Structure formats: structure tokens, C-alpha cells
Amino acid sequence: MPADPPRVLVTGVGGPSGISILRALEDAPLTLLGGDIDPYAAGLYLLDATRRSILPRGDDPRFTDDVLARCEREAIDVLVPTVDSELLPLARRRDEFAAAGVTLVLASEATLEVCLDKWALAERCHGRVRGPATVVVDAAFDPRAIPLPAIVKPRSGSGSRGIRLLEKRAELEVLERDGTLLVQEHLPGPEYSLDVLARADGHVAAVVPRERLKVDSGIAVTGRTLKDDALDAFARAVARAIELTTVANVQVKIDAAGEPALLEVNARFPGTMPLTVAAGVDMPRLAVMEALGEPIPDGPLPFAEIAMVRYFQERFFAFDDITDLQRHAAEIAS
Ligand SMILES: Nc1ncnc2c1ncn2[C@@H]1O[C@H](COP(=O)(O)OP(=O)(O)O)[C@@H](O)[C@H]1O
Ligand SMILES: [Mg+2]
């Protein structure tokens, strides 16, 4: 009798990242399951009704226990988390998942700690790649020393929340000096997202640079891939600096002199992964198959220069499917 296909659970399937992973894996010899906190998460309805689950929020103290129990019950082989708040709690308990036979497709705890704090990341990459001049807004902060305009952003944050362009010194003077904000040189040029596939041994097998041509609510809706040696070398240097062992998304913006400078690293699958997959590097599949024991080639893996636009797509089903998941969500909330 043939063995049952390996079972892969993807979290955050209401978001573009989770959905892009489900879609990249749909033709693979795998059984796909999906989880989300929201019973309306679209990706849940791309799956068979028996393969959907409602999860606690990543910052809920019950999150990791709940996911581990679910993985055991569902005989999960590979878990792919896609939500920022889930990453560190899961990475901290990787051994318990391994003991239950579950491999996490997830950066190491040390890599995540650096990437979730933009100041720690700037310090780590200092002297290795160009970074915008950055200071912490703490007791030592001197507003007079900052060239304008400048960007202010939270040390830890995502989705552009709390990011502003400051053009007046008075705006710098009133910033709370509690150490949670950064003030950064404004980078005026175009913005690139560099999708990086590193193997478990740290070797970088692929870098696919994407230009973000139009962004709506933090998501690239128009983009293109491009071959660029400088961006390739930049992404590889960042991957080495953070000791990357899986997929990450390195974000850069071009400075006044035309050079790329580091904005941040999302040490997880990005929402615009479909463009990278379509260009020829199926990072979700390669990473999941590596977790199942199939080595990733040395590369560099080739890709094509292509462009992308995005649109909504509908899915129709019985309303009962939704009420089932609403009931599960209510149980978790109680
Ligand atoms: N130093 C900067 N200069 C110009 N624009 C910036 C700068 N930092 C951030 N931005 C803009 O804000 C967006 C979000 O910033 P980012 O550092 O990626 O934080 P987040 O974690 O919120 O995505 C960027 O995609 C870019 O458009
Ligand atoms: Mg960003």
C-alpha cells in the first residue's frame, strides 16, 4: 500500500502569505490543512471542510499548546506559520514540535529576535550592507542632529503602522523618548523586496528581487521581478548576517545616491510570494520539501523577469460551512 501523503498545516490562511503557500502546494503530493483566527479567512474555504481549523491568536498564551495539540491530533508532519505574532512563540518550542514529529518551516529563534527589532537588525547589519542612518529615540536623542526630512517608525512593528515622514524639527522634539521609536534617514528612491531562499545549512539557493510598483494596504498589487547583481549580493550579505536558514523577505529602498539601503527583514513568507513562484522559484514547495527530507539544490536557481497585477477572486459554498467555523471560533473565545 502506498504511504499516506505527508500532512502540512499552514497558519494565517486569511492573509496573502498563507494563501500563496496553499496555492503553491496544491498540486504537490501533500495533504494540506489550514488554520486562522478568523472564521471568515478566505484560505480556509480553499480546503476540504475536515482540514480547516480556528486557532487562538499568536499572542494568546494558549497559542503554542493549542497548535502543538492540533498537530499531534492531525498527525501533522510540517507546520508553516505565516503570522508575525506566531513566529517567536513557535520557534522557542521547536524541540517539542520535533519530538511530536513536526518540522517547523520557520527561522531560528535568534534570527527572529534580530528581525523583529529593527534596531537590533540595523546593528547586526552595520558594516555589512548599507543601512539608512538610524537612531533610537531615547534620553540621549538630539533632534537638532537629525537631517530633515526623516522617517519615524516603531522599533518593532509591521504593516507600515506608526510610520511617518517628519519634515519639521518641532515634530522631532515632541517624540516620546522611551526607546520604542527609531528616527531614520529618508530614502527617496524605489523600493525592492528581495525574496531569499536559504537552506537549513545557511547556504542561499535563490534570491528573487521584486520591485513594488503599486502598494495597497501594505500589499504589493503591481510588481515585477528583475535580475540585479547588486540586489542579489545585498540579500546574500543580509542572509549571512542574520544566519538565515529558511525563506525571508529582505526589504530595501534606494538612497539619494542610487544605492540600496536596508529597511527591514521579514523572516517569513511574504504576501507577494506568487510572483516569485510564477517567475520560476517555488520557494514554498522547496522549503516544505526540504522539511520532508528532500535537499534544496545549490543554485543559484534561475528565474524569469515578469510583471504581475492582482485582482480579487470569489469562492462560493454553503453558508453552513461558515457557521461551523463561527462555532469553533466562539469556543476558542470562551
Ligand atoms: N527610511 C525610510 N525612507 C523612506 N521610506 C521608508 C523608510 N522606512 C520605511 N519607509 C516606508 O514605510 C514602509 C514600511 O516600512 P518598514 O520599515 O518596511 O516597516 P514595516 O515593518 O511596517 O513594513 C516601507 O515599505 C517604505 O515605503
Ligand atoms: Mg516592511
mmCIF file of C-alpha atoms and ligand atoms in Angstrom:
data_model
loop_
_atom_site.group_PDB
_atom_site.id
_atom_site.type_symbol
_atom_site.label_atom_id
_atom_site.label_comp_id
_atom_site.label_asym_id
_atom_site.label_seq_id
_atom_site.Cartn_x
_atom_site.Cartn_y
_atom_site.Cartn_z
ATOM 1 C CA MET A 1 0.000 0.000 0.000
ATOM 2 C CA PRO A 2 1.419 3.468 -0.829
ATOM 3 C CA ALA A 3 2.243 5.600 2.216
ATOM 4 C CA ASP A 4 -0.221 8.391 3.063
ATOM 5 C CA PRO A 5 0.933 11.767 1.708
ATOM 6 C CA PRO A 6 2.734 13.987 4.243
ATOM 7 C CA ARG A 7 0.442 16.400 6.093
ATOM 8 C CA VAL A 8 1.223 20.125 6.053
ATOM 9 C CA LEU A 9 -0.527 22.724 8.238
ATOM 10 C CA VAL A 10 -0.307 26.378 7.115
ATOM 11 C CA THR A 11 -1.383 29.132 9.543
ATOM 12 C CA GLY A 12 -2.688 32.593 8.713
ATOM 13 C CA VAL A 13 -4.591 31.386 5.662
ATOM 14 C CA GLY A 14 -6.720 34.532 5.721
ATOM 15 C CA GLY A 15 -3.680 36.502 4.577
ATOM 16 C CA PRO A 16 -1.946 36.659 1.198
ATOM 17 C CA SER A 17 1.124 34.831 2.506
ATOM 18 C CA GLY A 18 -0.835 31.830 3.821
ATOM 19 C CA ILE A 19 -2.968 31.655 0.688
ATOM 20 C CA SER A 20 0.081 31.852 -1.572
ATOM 21 C CA ILE A 21 1.608 28.853 0.215
ATOM 22 C CA LEU A 22 -1.602 26.798 -0.111
ATOM 23 C CA ARG A 23 -1.751 27.619 -3.804
ATOM 24 C CA ALA A 24 1.927 26.834 -4.392
ATOM 25 C CA LEU A 25 1.455 23.420 -2.758
ATOM 26 C CA GLU A 26 -1.944 22.481 -4.192
ATOM 27 C CA ASP A 27 -0.537 20.139 -6.868
ATOM 28 C CA ALA A 28 2.161 18.645 -4.623
ATOM 29 C CA PRO A 29 1.761 15.099 -3.244
ATOM 30 C CA LEU A 30 0.759 16.501 0.158
ATOM 31 C CA THR A 31 -2.344 16.759 2.311
ATOM 32 C CA LEU A 32 -2.876 20.458 3.095
ATOM 33 C CA LEU A 33 -4.551 21.813 6.225
ATOM 34 C CA GLY A 34 -5.078 25.447 7.131
ATOM 35 C CA GLY A 35 -5.650 27.488 10.262
ATOM 36 C CA ASP A 36 -6.586 31.061 11.058
ATOM 37 C CA ILE A 37 -8.048 33.063 13.947
ATOM 38 C CA ASP A 38 -10.906 34.278 11.751
ATOM 39 C CA PRO A 39 -13.797 32.051 10.601
ATOM 40 C CA TYR A 40 -14.073 34.270 7.523
ATOM 41 C CA ALA A 41 -10.429 33.697 6.478
ATOM 42 C CA ALA A 42 -10.691 33.020 2.736
ATOM 43 C CA GLY A 43 -7.966 30.372 2.606
ATOM 44 C CA LEU A 44 -9.919 28.080 4.953
ATOM 45 C CA TYR A 45 -12.507 27.671 2.202
ATOM 46 C CA LEU A 46 -9.891 26.592 -0.342
ATOM 47 C CA LEU A 47 -9.553 23.404 1.726
ATOM 48 C CA ASP A 48 -11.729 20.400 2.417
ATOM 49 C CA ALA A 49 -14.050 21.073 5.417
ATOM 50 C CA THR A 50 -12.212 18.477 7.550
ATOM 51 C CA ARG A 51 -8.919 20.340 7.046
ATOM 52 C CA ARG A 52 -9.834 23.760 8.442
ATOM 53 C CA SER A 53 -9.139 24.943 11.951
ATOM 54 C CA ILE A 54 -9.692 28.051 14.011
ATOM 55 C CA LEU A 55 -6.588 28.913 16.043
ATOM 56 C CA PRO A 56 -6.031 31.210 19.033
ATOM 57 C CA ARG A 57 -4.179 34.446 18.278
ATOM 58 C CA GLY A 58 -0.368 34.175 18.178
ATOM 59 C CA ASP A 59 -0.102 36.412 21.258
ATOM 60 C CA ASP A 60 -2.628 34.322 23.239
ATOM 61 C CA PRO A 61 -0.761 32.320 25.930
ATOM 62 C CA ARG A 62 -2.673 29.214 24.792
ATOM 63 C CA PHE A 63 -1.475 29.532 21.196
ATOM 64 C CA THR A 64 1.521 27.191 21.128
ATOM 65 C CA ASP A 65 -0.073 24.467 23.297
ATOM 66 C CA ASP A 66 -3.166 24.564 21.120
ATOM 67 C CA VAL A 67 -1.218 24.300 17.859
ATOM 68 C CA LEU A 68 1.009 21.528 19.209
ATOM 69 C CA ALA A 69 -2.036 19.516 20.358
ATOM 70 C CA ARG A 70 -3.677 20.073 16.991
ATOM 71 C CA CYS A 71 -0.543 18.907 15.147
ATOM 72 C CA GLU A 72 -0.475 15.745 17.253
ATOM 73 C CA ARG A 73 -4.189 15.056 16.734
ATOM 74 C CA GLU A 74 -3.965 15.681 12.980
ATOM 75 C CA ALA A 75 -0.633 13.825 12.549
ATOM 76 C CA ILE A 76 0.992 16.916 11.015
ATOM 77 C CA ASP A 77 4.457 16.466 9.512
ATOM 78 C CA VAL A 78 5.257 20.083 8.609
ATOM 79 C CA LEU A 79 3.972 23.336 10.108
ATOM 80 C CA VAL A 80 4.332 26.606 8.161
ATOM 81 C CA PRO A 81 3.404 29.663 10.254
ATOM 82 C CA THR A 82 2.873 32.925 8.353
ATOM 83 C CA VAL A 83 1.753 35.390 11.044
ATOM 84 C CA ASP A 84 4.382 37.597 12.757
ATOM 85 C CA SER A 85 2.960 37.160 16.277
ATOM 86 C CA GLU A 86 3.163 33.347 15.955
ATOM 87 C CA LEU A 87 6.795 33.097 14.913
ATOM 88 C CA LEU A 88 8.775 33.528 18.148
ATOM 89 C CA PRO A 89 6.393 31.522 20.371
ATOM 90 C CA LEU A 90 6.680 28.597 17.943
ATOM 91 C CA ALA A 91 10.456 28.907 17.396
ATOM 92 C CA ARG A 92 11.003 28.817 21.186
ATOM 93 C CA ARG A 93 9.335 25.406 21.369
ATOM 94 C CA ARG A 94 10.719 23.897 18.156
ATOM 95 C CA ASP A 95 12.081 20.882 20.085
ATOM 96 C CA GLU A 96 8.651 19.953 21.406
ATOM 97 C CA PHE A 97 7.272 20.037 17.872
ATOM 98 C CA ALA A 98 10.201 17.910 16.687
ATOM 99 C CA ALA A 99 9.503 15.399 19.462
ATOM 100 C CA ALA A 100 5.930 15.188 18.137
ATOM 101 C CA GLY A 101 7.263 14.535 14.611
ATOM 102 C CA VAL A 102 6.505 18.071 13.358
ATOM 103 C CA THR A 103 9.138 20.066 11.433
ATOM 104 C CA LEU A 104 8.686 23.846 11.510
ATOM 105 C CA VAL A 105 9.381 25.815 8.328
ATOM 106 C CA LEU A 106 10.495 28.769 10.393
ATOM 107 C CA ALA A 107 13.615 30.849 11.006
ATOM 108 C CA SER A 108 15.646 30.198 14.152
ATOM 109 C CA GLU A 109 14.779 31.955 17.392
ATOM 110 C CA ALA A 110 18.000 34.001 17.131
ATOM 111 C CA THR A 111 17.215 35.134 13.566
ATOM 112 C CA LEU A 112 13.666 36.075 14.542
ATOM 113 C CA GLU A 113 14.820 38.052 17.595
ATOM 114 C CA VAL A 114 17.045 40.180 15.363
ATOM 115 C CA CYS A 115 14.474 40.659 12.594
ATOM 116 C CA LEU A 116 11.549 41.565 14.857
ATOM 117 C CA ASP A 117 13.561 44.504 16.295
ATOM 118 C CA LYS A 118 14.564 46.958 13.538
ATOM 119 C CA TRP A 119 17.283 48.480 15.761
ATOM 120 C CA ALA A 120 18.846 45.091 16.516
ATOM 121 C CA LEU A 121 18.752 44.366 12.774
ATOM 122 C CA ALA A 122 20.422 47.691 11.910
ATOM 123 C CA GLU A 123 23.198 46.978 14.429
ATOM 124 C CA ARG A 124 23.661 43.411 13.193
ATOM 125 C CA CYS A 125 23.976 44.504 9.553
ATOM 126 C CA HIS A 126 26.144 47.563 10.281
ATOM 127 C CA GLY A 127 29.334 47.436 8.204
ATOM 128 C CA ARG A 128 27.999 44.569 6.057
ATOM 129 C CA VAL A 129 25.350 46.310 3.941
ATOM 130 C CA ARG A 130 24.315 49.944 3.602
ATOM 131 C CA GLY A 131 21.653 50.936 6.108
ATOM 132 C CA PRO A 132 19.931 54.313 6.449
ATOM 133 C CA ALA A 133 21.365 56.418 9.301
ATOM 134 C CA THR A 134 19.228 55.372 12.271
ATOM 135 C CA VAL A 135 18.984 56.460 15.922
ATOM 136 C CA VAL A 136 16.872 55.293 18.854
ATOM 137 C CA VAL A 137 14.598 57.973 20.320
ATOM 138 C CA ASP A 138 15.726 57.709 23.959
ATOM 139 C CA ALA A 139 17.099 60.072 26.623
ATOM 140 C CA ALA A 140 20.232 60.728 24.504
ATOM 141 C CA PHE A 141 18.200 61.662 21.386
ATOM 142 C CA ASP A 142 19.179 65.073 19.928
ATOM 143 C CA PRO A 143 16.545 66.406 17.491
ATOM 144 C CA ARG A 144 18.970 69.102 16.252
ATOM 145 C CA ALA A 145 21.364 66.460 14.927
ATOM 146 C CA ILE A 146 18.801 64.922 12.543
ATOM 147 C CA PRO A 147 18.758 66.000 8.867
ATOM 148 C CA LEU A 148 15.200 66.580 7.570
ATOM 149 C CA PRO A 149 13.055 65.105 6.220
ATOM 150 C CA ALA A 150 13.333 61.986 8.384
ATOM 151 C CA ILE A 151 11.292 58.842 8.912
ATOM 152 C CA VAL A 152 9.993 57.853 12.343
ATOM 153 C CA LYS A 153 8.995 54.228 12.907
ATOM 154 C CA PRO A 154 8.467 51.821 15.809
ATOM 155 C CA ARG A 155 11.452 49.578 16.636
ATOM 156 C CA SER A 156 9.032 46.653 16.436
ATOM 157 C CA GLY A 157 6.120 46.951 14.070
ATOM 158 C CA SER A 158 4.695 45.832 10.769
ATOM 159 C CA GLY A 159 2.274 46.814 8.040
ATOM 160 C CA SER A 160 3.624 50.407 7.994
ATOM 161 C CA ARG A 161 1.811 51.096 11.287
ATOM 162 C CA GLY A 162 3.164 54.152 13.087
ATOM 163 C CA ILE A 163 5.495 55.170 10.234
ATOM 164 C CA ARG A 164 5.578 58.873 9.346
ATOM 165 C CA LEU A 165 7.654 61.284 7.303
ATOM 166 C CA LEU A 166 8.715 64.213 9.519
ATOM 167 C CA GLU A 167 9.513 67.498 7.807
ATOM 168 C CA LYS A 168 9.705 69.898 10.766
ATOM 169 C CA ARG A 169 12.132 69.916 13.688
ATOM 170 C CA ALA A 170 9.245 70.586 16.070
ATOM 171 C CA GLU A 171 7.832 67.154 15.176
ATOM 172 C CA LEU A 172 11.123 65.539 16.243
ATOM 173 C CA GLU A 173 11.170 67.457 19.505
ATOM 174 C CA VAL A 174 7.826 66.086 20.698
ATOM 175 C CA LEU A 175 8.600 62.390 20.085
ATOM 176 C CA GLU A 176 8.317 60.230 23.209
ATOM 177 C CA ARG A 177 11.919 59.400 24.238
ATOM 178 C CA ASP A 178 11.072 55.989 25.677
ATOM 179 C CA GLY A 179 13.282 53.904 23.405
ATOM 180 C CA THR A 180 10.428 52.366 21.365
ATOM 181 C CA LEU A 181 10.856 54.600 18.294
ATOM 182 C CA LEU A 182 13.557 54.963 15.647
ATOM 183 C CA VAL A 183 14.339 58.045 13.598
ATOM 184 C CA GLN A 184 15.812 57.191 10.240
ATOM 185 C CA GLU A 185 17.269 58.864 7.161
ATOM 186 C CA HIS A 186 14.616 59.222 4.467
ATOM 187 C CA LEU A 187 15.336 57.043 1.415
ATOM 188 C CA PRO A 188 13.733 58.699 -1.629
ATOM 189 C CA GLY A 189 14.159 56.008 -4.311
ATOM 190 C CA PRO A 190 12.207 52.955 -5.474
ATOM 191 C CA GLU A 191 11.529 50.066 -3.157
ATOM 192 C CA TYR A 192 12.524 46.423 -3.675
ATOM 193 C CA SER A 193 11.601 43.225 -1.873
ATOM 194 C CA LEU A 194 14.225 40.525 -2.138
ATOM 195 C CA ASP A 195 12.841 37.023 -1.614
ATOM 196 C CA VAL A 196 15.614 34.827 -0.258
ATOM 197 C CA LEU A 197 15.619 31.044 -0.028
ATOM 198 C CA ALA A 198 18.272 29.790 2.384
ATOM 199 C CA ARG A 199 18.742 26.112 3.121
ATOM 200 C CA ALA A 200 18.795 24.661 6.631
ATOM 201 C CA ASP A 201 22.641 24.749 6.404
ATOM 202 C CA GLY A 202 22.555 28.507 5.689
ATOM 203 C CA HIS A 203 23.501 28.274 2.003
ATOM 204 C CA VAL A 204 21.465 30.734 -0.109
ATOM 205 C CA ALA A 205 19.987 28.847 -3.070
ATOM 206 C CA ALA A 206 17.996 31.712 -4.596
ATOM 207 C CA VAL A 207 17.413 35.453 -4.439
ATOM 208 C CA VAL A 208 14.497 36.873 -6.418
ATOM 209 C CA PRO A 209 14.318 40.695 -6.383
ATOM 210 C CA ARG A 210 10.890 42.213 -6.885
ATOM 211 C CA GLU A 211 10.066 45.859 -7.454
ATOM 212 C CA ARG A 212 6.947 47.030 -5.631
ATOM 213 C CA LEU A 213 5.276 49.218 -8.246
ATOM 214 C CA LYS A 214 1.932 49.770 -6.524
ATOM 215 C CA VAL A 215 1.092 49.011 -2.899
ATOM 216 C CA ASP A 216 -2.429 48.861 -1.465
ATOM 217 C CA SER A 217 -2.886 48.389 2.327
ATOM 218 C CA GLY A 218 0.716 47.208 2.676
ATOM 219 C CA ILE A 219 0.383 44.602 -0.103
ATOM 220 C CA ALA A 220 2.057 44.881 -3.497
ATOM 221 C CA VAL A 221 -0.719 44.759 -6.107
ATOM 222 C CA THR A 222 1.542 45.534 -9.061
ATOM 223 C CA GLY A 223 5.104 44.299 -9.195
ATOM 224 C CA ARG A 224 7.840 42.825 -11.311
ATOM 225 C CA THR A 225 10.832 40.579 -10.858
ATOM 226 C CA LEU A 226 14.222 41.781 -12.013
ATOM 227 C CA LYS A 227 17.756 40.414 -12.241
ATOM 228 C CA ASP A 228 20.216 42.691 -10.480
ATOM 229 C CA ASP A 229 23.651 41.648 -9.238
ATOM 230 C CA ALA A 230 23.859 44.380 -6.598
ATOM 231 C CA LEU A 231 20.484 43.427 -5.080
ATOM 232 C CA ASP A 232 21.449 39.734 -5.211
ATOM 233 C CA ALA A 233 24.707 40.382 -3.358
ATOM 234 C CA PHE A 234 22.904 42.638 -0.866
ATOM 235 C CA ALA A 235 20.354 39.932 0.003
ATOM 236 C CA ARG A 236 23.072 37.290 0.389
ATOM 237 C CA ALA A 237 25.058 39.529 2.743
ATOM 238 C CA VAL A 238 21.950 40.141 4.885
ATOM 239 C CA ALA A 239 21.139 36.405 4.935
ATOM 240 C CA ARG A 240 24.657 35.682 6.212
ATOM 241 C CA ALA A 241 24.470 38.448 8.816
ATOM 242 C CA ILE A 242 21.229 37.113 10.310
ATOM 243 C CA GLU A 243 22.233 33.439 9.830
ATOM 244 C CA LEU A 244 19.127 32.736 7.805
ATOM 245 C CA THR A 245 18.117 29.068 7.409
ATOM 246 C CA THR A 246 14.797 29.342 5.562
ATOM 247 C CA VAL A 247 12.757 31.793 3.461
ATOM 248 C CA ALA A 248 12.842 35.512 4.245
ATOM 249 C CA ASN A 249 11.973 38.764 2.585
ATOM 250 C CA VAL A 250 14.628 41.497 2.665
ATOM 251 C CA GLN A 251 13.186 44.973 2.052
ATOM 252 C CA VAL A 252 15.367 47.741 0.639
ATOM 253 C CA LYS A 253 14.865 51.251 -0.681
ATOM 254 C CA ILE A 254 17.196 53.224 -2.905
ATOM 255 C CA ASP A 255 19.027 56.187 -1.328
ATOM 256 C CA ALA A 256 19.738 59.615 -2.834
ATOM 257 C CA ALA A 257 22.987 58.275 -4.360
ATOM 258 C CA GLY A 258 21.187 55.373 -6.078
ATOM 259 C CA GLU A 259 22.415 52.672 -3.683
ATOM 260 C CA PRO A 260 20.112 50.138 -1.989
ATOM 261 C CA ALA A 261 19.757 50.517 1.790
ATOM 262 C CA LEU A 262 18.159 48.089 4.237
ATOM 263 C CA LEU A 263 14.651 48.790 5.570
ATOM 264 C CA GLU A 264 13.820 45.527 7.305
ATOM 265 C CA VAL A 265 13.728 41.755 7.039
ATOM 266 C CA ASN A 266 10.530 39.748 7.369
ATOM 267 C CA ALA A 267 11.801 36.304 8.363
ATOM 268 C CA ARG A 268 8.779 34.512 6.909
ATOM 269 C CA PHE A 269 6.985 34.024 3.607
ATOM 270 C CA PRO A 270 5.917 37.384 2.128
ATOM 271 C CA GLY A 271 2.442 38.104 0.757
ATOM 272 C CA THR A 272 3.740 38.577 -2.775
ATOM 273 C CA MET A 273 5.302 35.097 -2.973
ATOM 274 C CA PRO A 274 3.066 34.200 -6.002
ATOM 275 C CA LEU A 275 5.196 36.499 -8.182
ATOM 276 C CA THR A 276 8.400 34.733 -7.145
ATOM 277 C CA VAL A 277 6.777 31.318 -7.700
ATOM 278 C CA ALA A 278 5.498 32.378 -11.127
ATOM 279 C CA ALA A 279 8.960 33.712 -12.009
ATOM 280 C CA GLY A 280 10.292 30.191 -11.537
ATOM 281 C CA VAL A 281 11.431 29.720 -7.923
ATOM 282 C CA ASP A 282 8.799 27.811 -5.970
ATOM 283 C CA MET A 283 10.078 28.763 -2.515
ATOM 284 C CA PRO A 284 7.094 27.336 -0.563
ATOM 285 C CA ARG A 285 7.453 23.962 -2.236
ATOM 286 C CA LEU A 286 11.240 23.826 -1.950
ATOM 287 C CA ALA A 287 11.128 24.802 1.739
ATOM 288 C CA VAL A 288 8.368 22.324 2.616
ATOM 289 C CA MET A 289 10.044 19.510 0.658
ATOM 290 C CA GLU A 290 13.318 20.282 2.479
ATOM 291 C CA ALA A 291 11.442 19.883 5.769
ATOM 292 C CA LEU A 292 10.353 16.470 4.467
ATOM 293 C CA GLY A 293 13.943 15.451 3.703
ATOM 294 C CA GLU A 294 14.394 16.480 0.064
ATOM 295 C CA PRO A 295 17.530 18.664 -0.263
ATOM 296 C CA ILE A 296 17.349 22.074 -1.949
ATOM 297 C CA PRO A 297 19.841 22.317 -4.861
ATOM 298 C CA ASP A 298 22.867 24.623 -4.543
ATOM 299 C CA GLY A 299 21.514 27.046 -7.124
ATOM 300 C CA PRO A 300 21.511 29.877 -7.878
ATOM 301 C CA LEU A 301 18.025 28.830 -9.021
ATOM 302 C CA PRO A 302 17.073 30.653 -12.241
ATOM 303 C CA PHE A 303 14.038 32.892 -12.622
ATOM 304 C CA ALA A 304 12.419 34.996 -15.332
ATOM 305 C CA GLU A 305 11.790 38.745 -15.391
ATOM 306 C CA ILE A 306 7.994 39.048 -15.340
ATOM 307 C CA ALA A 307 5.359 41.515 -14.147
ATOM 308 C CA MET A 308 2.215 40.967 -12.067
ATOM 309 C CA VAL A 309 -1.104 42.632 -11.385
ATOM 310 C CA ARG A 310 -3.534 41.252 -8.803
ATOM 311 C CA TYR A 311 -7.301 41.049 -8.536
ATOM 312 C CA PHE A 312 -9.905 39.591 -6.196
ATOM 313 C CA GLN A 313 -11.253 36.120 -6.856
ATOM 314 C CA GLU A 314 -14.514 34.791 -5.368
ATOM 315 C CA ARG A 315 -15.322 31.389 -3.962
ATOM 316 C CA PHE A 316 -18.895 30.129 -3.323
ATOM 317 C CA PHE A 317 -20.139 27.427 -0.947
ATOM 318 C CA ALA A 318 -22.901 26.615 1.547
ATOM 319 C CA PHE A 319 -23.355 29.102 4.393
ATOM 320 C CA ASP A 320 -23.268 26.132 6.831
ATOM 321 C CA ASP A 321 -19.516 25.959 6.228
ATOM 322 C CA ILE A 322 -19.181 29.400 7.760
ATOM 323 C CA THR A 323 -21.470 28.726 10.735
ATOM 324 C CA ASP A 324 -19.391 25.628 11.590
ATOM 325 C CA LEU A 325 -16.248 27.718 11.857
ATOM 326 C CA GLN A 326 -18.062 30.539 13.676
ATOM 327 C CA ARG A 327 -18.956 27.949 16.317
ATOM 328 C CA HIS A 328 -15.315 26.864 16.639
ATOM 329 C CA ALA A 329 -14.214 30.486 16.935
ATOM 330 C CA ALA A 330 -16.785 31.090 19.698
ATOM 331 C CA GLU A 331 -15.473 28.024 21.576
ATOM 332 C CA ILE A 332 -11.911 29.372 21.437
ATOM 333 C CA ALA A 333 -13.012 32.834 22.580
ATOM 334 C CA SER A 334 -14.929 31.430 25.601
HETATM 335 N N1 LIG B 1 13.883 55.195 5.823
HETATM 336 C C1 LIG B 1 12.819 55.199 5.014
HETATM 337 N N2 LIG B 1 12.752 56.044 3.949
HETATM 338 C C2 LIG B 1 11.678 56.074 3.134
HETATM 339 N N3 LIG B 1 10.585 55.305 3.297
HETATM 340 C C3 LIG B 1 10.580 54.435 4.336
HETATM 341 C C4 LIG B 1 11.688 54.343 5.249
HETATM 342 N N4 LIG B 1 11.380 53.405 6.183
HETATM 343 C C5 LIG B 1 10.156 52.949 5.862
HETATM 344 N N5 LIG B 1 9.657 53.553 4.762
HETATM 345 C C6 LIG B 1 8.370 53.267 4.103
HETATM 346 O O1 LIG B 1 7.497 52.663 5.053
HETATM 347 C C7 LIG B 1 7.193 51.314 4.655
HETATM 348 C C8 LIG B 1 7.187 50.386 5.865
HETATM 349 O O2 LIG B 1 8.448 50.425 6.484
HETATM 350 P P1 LIG B 1 9.182 49.116 7.008
HETATM 351 O O3 LIG B 1 10.497 49.519 7.564
HETATM 352 O O4 LIG B 1 9.179 48.074 5.945
HETATM 353 O O5 LIG B 1 8.264 48.663 8.245
HETATM 354 P P2 LIG B 1 7.006 47.658 8.367
HETATM 355 O O6 LIG B 1 7.502 46.602 9.301
HETATM 356 O O7 LIG B 1 5.904 48.469 8.978
HETATM 357 O O8 LIG B 1 6.687 47.126 7.000
HETATM 358 C C9 LIG B 1 8.281 50.941 3.659
HETATM 359 O O9 LIG B 1 7.806 49.920 2.791
HETATM 360 C C10 LIG B 1 8.570 52.274 2.990
HETATM 361 O O10 LIG B 1 7.616 52.529 1.966
HETATM 362 MG MG MG B 2 8.003 46.385 5.537
#
